[in-house]
Coordinates of C-alpha atoms and ligand atoms in Angstrom, one line a residue:
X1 CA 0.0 0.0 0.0
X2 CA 1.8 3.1 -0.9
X3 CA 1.2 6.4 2.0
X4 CA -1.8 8.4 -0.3
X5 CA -3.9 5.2 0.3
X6 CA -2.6 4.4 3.6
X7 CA -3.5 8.1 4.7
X8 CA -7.3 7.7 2.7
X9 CA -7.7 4.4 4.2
X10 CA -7.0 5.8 7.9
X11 CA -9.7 7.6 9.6
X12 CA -8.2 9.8 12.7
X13 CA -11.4 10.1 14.7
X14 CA -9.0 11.0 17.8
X15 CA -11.8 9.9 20.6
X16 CA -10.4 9.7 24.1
X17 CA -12.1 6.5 26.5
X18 CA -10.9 6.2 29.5
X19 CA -10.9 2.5 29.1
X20 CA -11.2 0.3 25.7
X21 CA -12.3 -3.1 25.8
X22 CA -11.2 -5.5 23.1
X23 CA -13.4 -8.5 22.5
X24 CA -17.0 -8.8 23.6
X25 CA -17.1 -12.6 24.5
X26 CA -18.4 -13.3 28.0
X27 CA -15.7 -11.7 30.0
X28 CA -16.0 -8.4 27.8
X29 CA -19.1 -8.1 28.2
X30 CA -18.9 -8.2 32.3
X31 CA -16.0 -6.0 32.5
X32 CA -17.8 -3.2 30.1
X33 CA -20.7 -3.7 32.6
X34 CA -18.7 -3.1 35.5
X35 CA -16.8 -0.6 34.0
X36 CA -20.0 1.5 32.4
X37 CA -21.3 1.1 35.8
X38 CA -18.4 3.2 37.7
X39 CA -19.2 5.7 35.5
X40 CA -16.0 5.9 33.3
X41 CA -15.7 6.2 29.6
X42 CA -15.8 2.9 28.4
X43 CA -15.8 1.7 24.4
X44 CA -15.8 -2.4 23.5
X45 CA -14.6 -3.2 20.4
X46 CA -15.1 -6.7 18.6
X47 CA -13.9 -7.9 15.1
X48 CA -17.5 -9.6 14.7
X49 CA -20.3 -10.2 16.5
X50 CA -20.5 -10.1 20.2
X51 CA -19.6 -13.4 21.3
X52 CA -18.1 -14.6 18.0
X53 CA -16.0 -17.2 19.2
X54 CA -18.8 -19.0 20.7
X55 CA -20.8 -18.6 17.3
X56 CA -18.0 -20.9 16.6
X57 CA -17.7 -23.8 18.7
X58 CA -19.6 -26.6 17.7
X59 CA -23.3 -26.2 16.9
X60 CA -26.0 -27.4 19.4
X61 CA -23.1 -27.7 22.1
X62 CA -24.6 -28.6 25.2
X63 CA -22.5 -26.3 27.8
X64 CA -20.1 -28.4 30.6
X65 CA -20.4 -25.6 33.1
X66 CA -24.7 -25.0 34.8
X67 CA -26.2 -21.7 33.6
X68 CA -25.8 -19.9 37.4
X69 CA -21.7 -19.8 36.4
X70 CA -21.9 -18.3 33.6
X71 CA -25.3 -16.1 33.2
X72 CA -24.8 -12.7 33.5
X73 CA -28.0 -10.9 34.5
X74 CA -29.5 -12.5 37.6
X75 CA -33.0 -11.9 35.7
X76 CA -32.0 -13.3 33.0
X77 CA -35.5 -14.5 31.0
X78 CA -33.3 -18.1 30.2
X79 CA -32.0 -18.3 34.2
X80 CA -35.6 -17.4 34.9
X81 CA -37.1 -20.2 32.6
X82 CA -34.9 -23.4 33.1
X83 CA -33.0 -22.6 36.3
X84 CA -29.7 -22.4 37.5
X85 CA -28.7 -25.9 37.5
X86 CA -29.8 -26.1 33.7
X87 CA -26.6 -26.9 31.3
X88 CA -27.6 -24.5 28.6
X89 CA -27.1 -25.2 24.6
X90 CA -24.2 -22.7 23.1
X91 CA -27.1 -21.1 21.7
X92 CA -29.1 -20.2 24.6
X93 CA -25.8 -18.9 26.1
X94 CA -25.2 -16.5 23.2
X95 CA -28.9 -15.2 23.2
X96 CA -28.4 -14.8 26.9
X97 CA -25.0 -12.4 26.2
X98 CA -26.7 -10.7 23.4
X99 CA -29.7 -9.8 25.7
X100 CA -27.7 -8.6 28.4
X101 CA -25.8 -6.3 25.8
X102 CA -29.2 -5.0 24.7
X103 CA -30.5 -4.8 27.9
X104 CA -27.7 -2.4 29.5
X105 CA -26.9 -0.8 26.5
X106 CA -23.6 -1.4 26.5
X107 CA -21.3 1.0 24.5
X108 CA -19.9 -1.4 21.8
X109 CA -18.9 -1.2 18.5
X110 CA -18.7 -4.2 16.4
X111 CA -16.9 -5.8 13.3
X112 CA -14.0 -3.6 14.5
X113 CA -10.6 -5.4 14.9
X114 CA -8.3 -4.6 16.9
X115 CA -4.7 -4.1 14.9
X116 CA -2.6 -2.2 17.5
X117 CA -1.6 -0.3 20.9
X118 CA 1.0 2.2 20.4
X119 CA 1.9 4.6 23.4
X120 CA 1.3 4.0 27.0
X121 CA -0.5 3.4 30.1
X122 CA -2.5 7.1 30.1
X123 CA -2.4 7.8 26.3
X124 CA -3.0 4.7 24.1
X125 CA -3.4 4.8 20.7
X126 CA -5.6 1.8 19.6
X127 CA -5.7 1.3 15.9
X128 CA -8.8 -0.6 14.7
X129 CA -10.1 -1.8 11.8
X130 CA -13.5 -1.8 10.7
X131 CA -15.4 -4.4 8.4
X132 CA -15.3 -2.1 5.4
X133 CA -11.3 -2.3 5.9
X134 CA -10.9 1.2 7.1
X135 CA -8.7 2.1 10.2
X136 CA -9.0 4.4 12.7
X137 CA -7.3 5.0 16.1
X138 CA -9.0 5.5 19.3
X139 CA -7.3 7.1 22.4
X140 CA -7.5 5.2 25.1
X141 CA -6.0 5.4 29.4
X142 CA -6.4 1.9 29.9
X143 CA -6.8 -1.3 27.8
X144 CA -8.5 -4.7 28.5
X145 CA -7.8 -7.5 26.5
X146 CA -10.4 -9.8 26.3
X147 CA -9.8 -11.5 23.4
X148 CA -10.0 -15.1 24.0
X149 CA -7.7 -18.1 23.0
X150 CA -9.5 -19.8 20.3
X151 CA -7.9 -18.3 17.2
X152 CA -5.2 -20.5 16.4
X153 CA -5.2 -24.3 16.8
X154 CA -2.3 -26.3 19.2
X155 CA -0.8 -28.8 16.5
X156 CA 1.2 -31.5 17.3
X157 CA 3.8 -31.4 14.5
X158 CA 2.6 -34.5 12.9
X159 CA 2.8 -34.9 8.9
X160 CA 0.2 -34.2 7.1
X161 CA -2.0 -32.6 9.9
X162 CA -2.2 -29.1 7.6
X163 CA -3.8 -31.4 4.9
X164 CA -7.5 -30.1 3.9
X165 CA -9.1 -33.1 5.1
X166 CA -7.8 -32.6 8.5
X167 CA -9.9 -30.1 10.9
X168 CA -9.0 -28.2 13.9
X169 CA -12.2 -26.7 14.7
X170 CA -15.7 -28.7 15.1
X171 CA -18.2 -26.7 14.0
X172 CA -20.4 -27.5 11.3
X173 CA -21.0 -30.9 11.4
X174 CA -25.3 -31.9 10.8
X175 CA -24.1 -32.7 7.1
X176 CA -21.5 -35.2 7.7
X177 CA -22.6 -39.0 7.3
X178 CA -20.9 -42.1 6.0
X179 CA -17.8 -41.2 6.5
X180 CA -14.5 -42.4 8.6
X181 CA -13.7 -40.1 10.8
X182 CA -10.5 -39.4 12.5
X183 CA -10.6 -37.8 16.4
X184 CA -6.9 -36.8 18.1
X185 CA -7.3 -35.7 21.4
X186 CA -8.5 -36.4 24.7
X187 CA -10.6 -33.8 25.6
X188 CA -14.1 -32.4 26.2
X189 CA -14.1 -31.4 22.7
X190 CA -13.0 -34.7 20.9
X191 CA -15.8 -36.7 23.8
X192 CA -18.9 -33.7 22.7
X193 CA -17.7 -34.3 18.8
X194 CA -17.4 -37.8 18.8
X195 CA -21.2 -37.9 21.1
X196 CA -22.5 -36.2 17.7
X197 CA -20.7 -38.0 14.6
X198 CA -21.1 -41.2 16.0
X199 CA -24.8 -42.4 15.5
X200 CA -23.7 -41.8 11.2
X201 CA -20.5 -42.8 10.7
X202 CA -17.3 -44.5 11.6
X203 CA -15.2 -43.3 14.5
X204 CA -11.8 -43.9 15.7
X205 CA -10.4 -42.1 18.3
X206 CA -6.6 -42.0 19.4
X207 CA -5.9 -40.7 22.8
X208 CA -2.8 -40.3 24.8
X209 CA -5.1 -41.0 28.3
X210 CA -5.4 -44.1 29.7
X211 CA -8.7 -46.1 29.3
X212 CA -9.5 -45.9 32.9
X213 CA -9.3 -41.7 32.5
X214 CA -11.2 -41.8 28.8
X215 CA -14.0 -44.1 30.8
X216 CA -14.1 -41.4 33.6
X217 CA -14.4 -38.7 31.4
X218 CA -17.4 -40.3 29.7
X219 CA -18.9 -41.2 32.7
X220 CA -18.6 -37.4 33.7
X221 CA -19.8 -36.6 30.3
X222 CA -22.9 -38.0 31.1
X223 CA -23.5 -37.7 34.9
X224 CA -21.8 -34.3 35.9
X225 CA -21.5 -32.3 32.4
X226 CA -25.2 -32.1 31.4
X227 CA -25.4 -35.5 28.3
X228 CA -27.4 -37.6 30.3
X229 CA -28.1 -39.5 26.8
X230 CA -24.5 -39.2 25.8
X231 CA -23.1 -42.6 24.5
X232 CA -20.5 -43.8 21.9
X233 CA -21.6 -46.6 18.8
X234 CA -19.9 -47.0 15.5
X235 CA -16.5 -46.0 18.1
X236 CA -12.8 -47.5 18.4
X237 CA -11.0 -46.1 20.9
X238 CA -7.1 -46.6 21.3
X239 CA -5.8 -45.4 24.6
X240 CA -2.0 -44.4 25.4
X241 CA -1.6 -44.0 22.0
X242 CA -0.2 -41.4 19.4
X243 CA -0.7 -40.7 16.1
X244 CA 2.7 -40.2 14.3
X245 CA 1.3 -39.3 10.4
X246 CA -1.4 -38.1 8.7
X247 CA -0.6 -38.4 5.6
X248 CA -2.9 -39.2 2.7
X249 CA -5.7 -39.9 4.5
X250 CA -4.3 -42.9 6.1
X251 CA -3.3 -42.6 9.8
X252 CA -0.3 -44.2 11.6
X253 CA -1.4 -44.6 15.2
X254 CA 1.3 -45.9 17.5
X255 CA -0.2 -48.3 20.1
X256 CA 1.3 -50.3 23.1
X257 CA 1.3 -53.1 20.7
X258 CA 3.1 -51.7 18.0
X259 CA 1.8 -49.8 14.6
X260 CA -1.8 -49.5 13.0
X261 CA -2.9 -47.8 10.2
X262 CA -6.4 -46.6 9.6
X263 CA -7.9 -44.6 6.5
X264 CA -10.1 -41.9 7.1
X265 CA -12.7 -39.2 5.4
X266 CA -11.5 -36.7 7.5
X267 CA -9.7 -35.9 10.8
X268 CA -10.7 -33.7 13.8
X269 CA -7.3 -32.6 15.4
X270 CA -8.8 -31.2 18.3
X271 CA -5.4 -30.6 20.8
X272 CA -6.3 -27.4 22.2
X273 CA -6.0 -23.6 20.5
X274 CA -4.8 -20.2 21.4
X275 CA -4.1 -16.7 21.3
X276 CA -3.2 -15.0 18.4
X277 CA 0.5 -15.4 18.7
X278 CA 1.5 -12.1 15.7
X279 CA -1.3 -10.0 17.9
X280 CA 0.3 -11.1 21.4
X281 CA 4.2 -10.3 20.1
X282 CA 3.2 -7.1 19.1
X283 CA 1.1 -6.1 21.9
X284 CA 3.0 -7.7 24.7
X285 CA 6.1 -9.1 23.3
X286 CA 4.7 -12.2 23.5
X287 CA 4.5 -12.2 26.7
X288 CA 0.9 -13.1 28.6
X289 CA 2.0 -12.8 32.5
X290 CA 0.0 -10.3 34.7
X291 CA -0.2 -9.1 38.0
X292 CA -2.4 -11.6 40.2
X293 CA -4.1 -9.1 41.9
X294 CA -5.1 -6.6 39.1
X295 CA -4.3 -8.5 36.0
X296 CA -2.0 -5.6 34.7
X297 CA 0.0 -6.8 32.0
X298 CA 3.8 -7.2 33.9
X299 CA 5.0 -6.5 30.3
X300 CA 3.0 -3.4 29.8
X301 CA 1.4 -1.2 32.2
X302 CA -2.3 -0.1 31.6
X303 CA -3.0 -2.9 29.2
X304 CA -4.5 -5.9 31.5
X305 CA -5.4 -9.6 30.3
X306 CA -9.1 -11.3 31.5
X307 CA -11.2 -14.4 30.6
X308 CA -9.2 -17.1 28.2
X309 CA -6.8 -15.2 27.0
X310 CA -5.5 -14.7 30.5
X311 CA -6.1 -18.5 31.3
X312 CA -6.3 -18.9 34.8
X313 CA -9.5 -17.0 34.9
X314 CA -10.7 -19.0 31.7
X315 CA -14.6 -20.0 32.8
X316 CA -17.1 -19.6 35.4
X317 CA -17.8 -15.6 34.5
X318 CA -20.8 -15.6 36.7
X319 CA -21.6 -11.7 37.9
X320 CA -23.3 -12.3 41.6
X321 CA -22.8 -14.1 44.2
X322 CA -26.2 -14.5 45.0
X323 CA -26.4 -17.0 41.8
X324 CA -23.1 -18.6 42.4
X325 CA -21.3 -18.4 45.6
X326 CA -18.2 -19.9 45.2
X327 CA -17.9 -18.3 41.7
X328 CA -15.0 -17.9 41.2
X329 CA -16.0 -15.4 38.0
X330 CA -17.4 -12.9 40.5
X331 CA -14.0 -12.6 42.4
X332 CA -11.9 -11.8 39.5
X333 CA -14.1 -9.1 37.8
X334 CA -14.1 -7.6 41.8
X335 CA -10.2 -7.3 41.0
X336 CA -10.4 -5.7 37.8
X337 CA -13.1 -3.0 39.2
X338 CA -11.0 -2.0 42.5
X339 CA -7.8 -2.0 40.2
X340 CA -9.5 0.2 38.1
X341 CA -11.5 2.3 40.7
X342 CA -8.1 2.8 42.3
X343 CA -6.8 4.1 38.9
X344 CA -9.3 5.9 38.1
X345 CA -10.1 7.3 41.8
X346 CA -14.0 6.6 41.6
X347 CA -16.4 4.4 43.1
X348 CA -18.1 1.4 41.5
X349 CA -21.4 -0.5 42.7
X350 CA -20.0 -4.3 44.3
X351 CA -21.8 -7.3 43.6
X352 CA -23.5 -9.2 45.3
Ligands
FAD1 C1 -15.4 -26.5 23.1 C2 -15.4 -25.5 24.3 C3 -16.3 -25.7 25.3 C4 -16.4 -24.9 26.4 N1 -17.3 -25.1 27.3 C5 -17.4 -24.3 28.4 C6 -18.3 -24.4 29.4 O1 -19.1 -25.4 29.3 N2 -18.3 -23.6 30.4 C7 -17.5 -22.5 30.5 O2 -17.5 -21.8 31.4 N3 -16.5 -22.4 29.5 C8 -16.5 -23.2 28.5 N4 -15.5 -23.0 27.5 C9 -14.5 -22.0 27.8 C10 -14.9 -20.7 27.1 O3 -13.9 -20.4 26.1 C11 -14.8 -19.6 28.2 O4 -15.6 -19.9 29.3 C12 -15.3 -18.3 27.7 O5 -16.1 -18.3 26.5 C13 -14.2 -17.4 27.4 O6 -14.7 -16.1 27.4 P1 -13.8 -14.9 26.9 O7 -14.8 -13.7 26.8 O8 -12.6 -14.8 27.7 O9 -13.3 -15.3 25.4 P2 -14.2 -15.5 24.1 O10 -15.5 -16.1 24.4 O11 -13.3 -16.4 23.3 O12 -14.4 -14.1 23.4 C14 -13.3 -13.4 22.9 C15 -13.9 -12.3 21.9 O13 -12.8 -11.5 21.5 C16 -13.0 -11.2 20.1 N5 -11.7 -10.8 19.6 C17 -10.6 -11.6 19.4 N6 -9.6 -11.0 18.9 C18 -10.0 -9.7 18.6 C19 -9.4 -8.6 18.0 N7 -8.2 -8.5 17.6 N8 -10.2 -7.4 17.9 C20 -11.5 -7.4 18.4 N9 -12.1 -8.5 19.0 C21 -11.4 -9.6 19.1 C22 -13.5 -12.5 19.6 O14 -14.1 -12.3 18.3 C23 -14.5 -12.9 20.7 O15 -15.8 -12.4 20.5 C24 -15.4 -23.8 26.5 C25 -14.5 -23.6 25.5 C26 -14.5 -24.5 24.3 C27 -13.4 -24.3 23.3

């Protein structure tokens, strides 16, 4: 791009927040609440729709975590209707976030993506770009990054696993029947995906876990995790093992007993994802460590890290205690408000 266009394409609008929010998932979305509600100048920007990781995850999900740790509004209409013990479908979750934007109006601006921070704590410059492709840069004091850790998969350095037929997100997956299908990884995600593909086609999945921790984990699945009816057919499952090539369409799976090979439609490499690594080494050098008590960024001051991104506060974002008590959602967003009261020298309603 030579500088004319770069200088048509860049919109200085020069508007000072006191505090920008990047990324209106769950944990955005609380901390512009409790932000709005001290009374400072808040903006929260998100590259797509609010909550557009979730929109993401796989279709029809039926949630691990009970409605009470993760609802927002106490009088939420979906608490309100199926309780707070209910394990809510990904879908009921986003309607629920999407209401409770509506509801509190929360200042947000969307299909805006965040590009860069220049400056420092006091005077950011936050360059954004919209979904017409134009930038602009936003002056900010202090900057939350809530941004998740769902935009690039973990891979395992396998060959082959970049091939087409090899996926690292389940999303869409109604359509796919009669096939052979591939599952690497012992998680919540490979147990919910391989729950759905299973009753149409042909599954093998190739864990690292033992079979007595696969069988727990299905046994959780359905008792403690809300898939009373979950169950595996059509499903080969080969513990302590590791898949060592993906390569065209035939699997190598080491086992205890030695090699296997298996051919496969496709493959769901589901190992795990995280943040964008280019976004984090500009922002923070790379480097995601923060200050327990205020979740400051130890690399740089006035930027702080919440929700996934930040990872030790990944789930249960739960705003009162009165739904939750031993949320542990509602003690971390009490951080980020008195770090920020005590920044900002104001005082902020505490939840309860
Ligand atoms: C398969 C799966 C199942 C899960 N099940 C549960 C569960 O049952 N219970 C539970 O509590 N948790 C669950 N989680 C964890 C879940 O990720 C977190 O609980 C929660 O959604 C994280 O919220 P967040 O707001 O931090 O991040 P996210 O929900 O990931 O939101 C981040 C937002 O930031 C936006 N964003 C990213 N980059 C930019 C940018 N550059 N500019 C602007 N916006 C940007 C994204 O578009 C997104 O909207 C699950 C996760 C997965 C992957």
């Amino acid at each position: 791009m030579n500088r004319m266009s770069a200088i048509h394409d860049t919109v200085y609008k020069r508007t000072q927040y006191d505090v920008i929010v990047v990324g209106c998932g769950g944990w955005g979305l609380a901390v512009l609440k409790v932000l709005t509600d001290m009374g400072l100048s808040v903006l929260g920007v998100e590259r797509a729709e609010i909550c557009h990781n979730l929109r993401h995850y796989m279709k029809h999900m039926v949630m691990h975590s009970v409605l009470s740790y993760m609802i927002l509004d106490p009088e939420d209409k979906i608490v309100a209707r199926k309780g707070d013990d209910h394990h809510p479908l990904i879908e009921e979750l986003i309607q629920s976030y999407s209401d409770f934007a509506d509801k509190f109006d929360l200042p947000i601006k969307t299909h805006h993506e965040l590009l860069d921070v220049e400056g420092a704590k006091g005077a950011f410059e936050v360059t954004v770009r919209d979904g017409e492709g134009r930038t602009s840069c936003l002056g900010a004091k202090r900057v939350v990054l809530a941004t998740g850790s769902y935009d690039e998969p973990n891979l395992a350095g396998i060959p082959g696993e970049l091939n087409g037929s090899v996926h690292h997100y389940f999303h869409e997956w109604e359509h796919i029947k009669d096939k052979r299908v591939l599952f690497i990884g012992g998680g919540f995600s490979s147990a919910d995906g391989i729950i759905a593909l299973c009753p149409r086609n042909r599954i093998l999945w190739v864990v690292r876990k033992s079979n007595d921790a696969v069988e727990k984990m299905l046994t959780d699945q359905k008792t403690v995790w809300g898939q009373p009816d979950a169950h595996l057919v059509n499903t080969e499952i080969l513990t302590d093992s590791q898949v060592i090539s993906l390569e065209n369409n035939t699997a190598v799976v080491q086992t205890p007993g030695g090699r296997q090979t298996w051919d496969f439609d496709l493959c769901y490499m589901l190992i795990g994802h995280k943040p964008n690594q280019s976004l984090c080494t500009r922002l923070l050098n790379g480097n995601l460590d923060f200050d327990e008590e205020t979740f400051e960024s130890c690399e740089r001051p006035g930027v702080y890290l919440v929700g996934a991104l930040a990872k030790k506060h990944l789930e249960h974002i739960g705003l009162t205690h009165n739904l939750c008590p031993d949320n542990d959602g509602v003690r971390y967003i009490e951080r980020i408000r008195s770090a920020m009261q005590q920044e900002f020298n104001c005082s902020g309603q505490q939840f309860r």
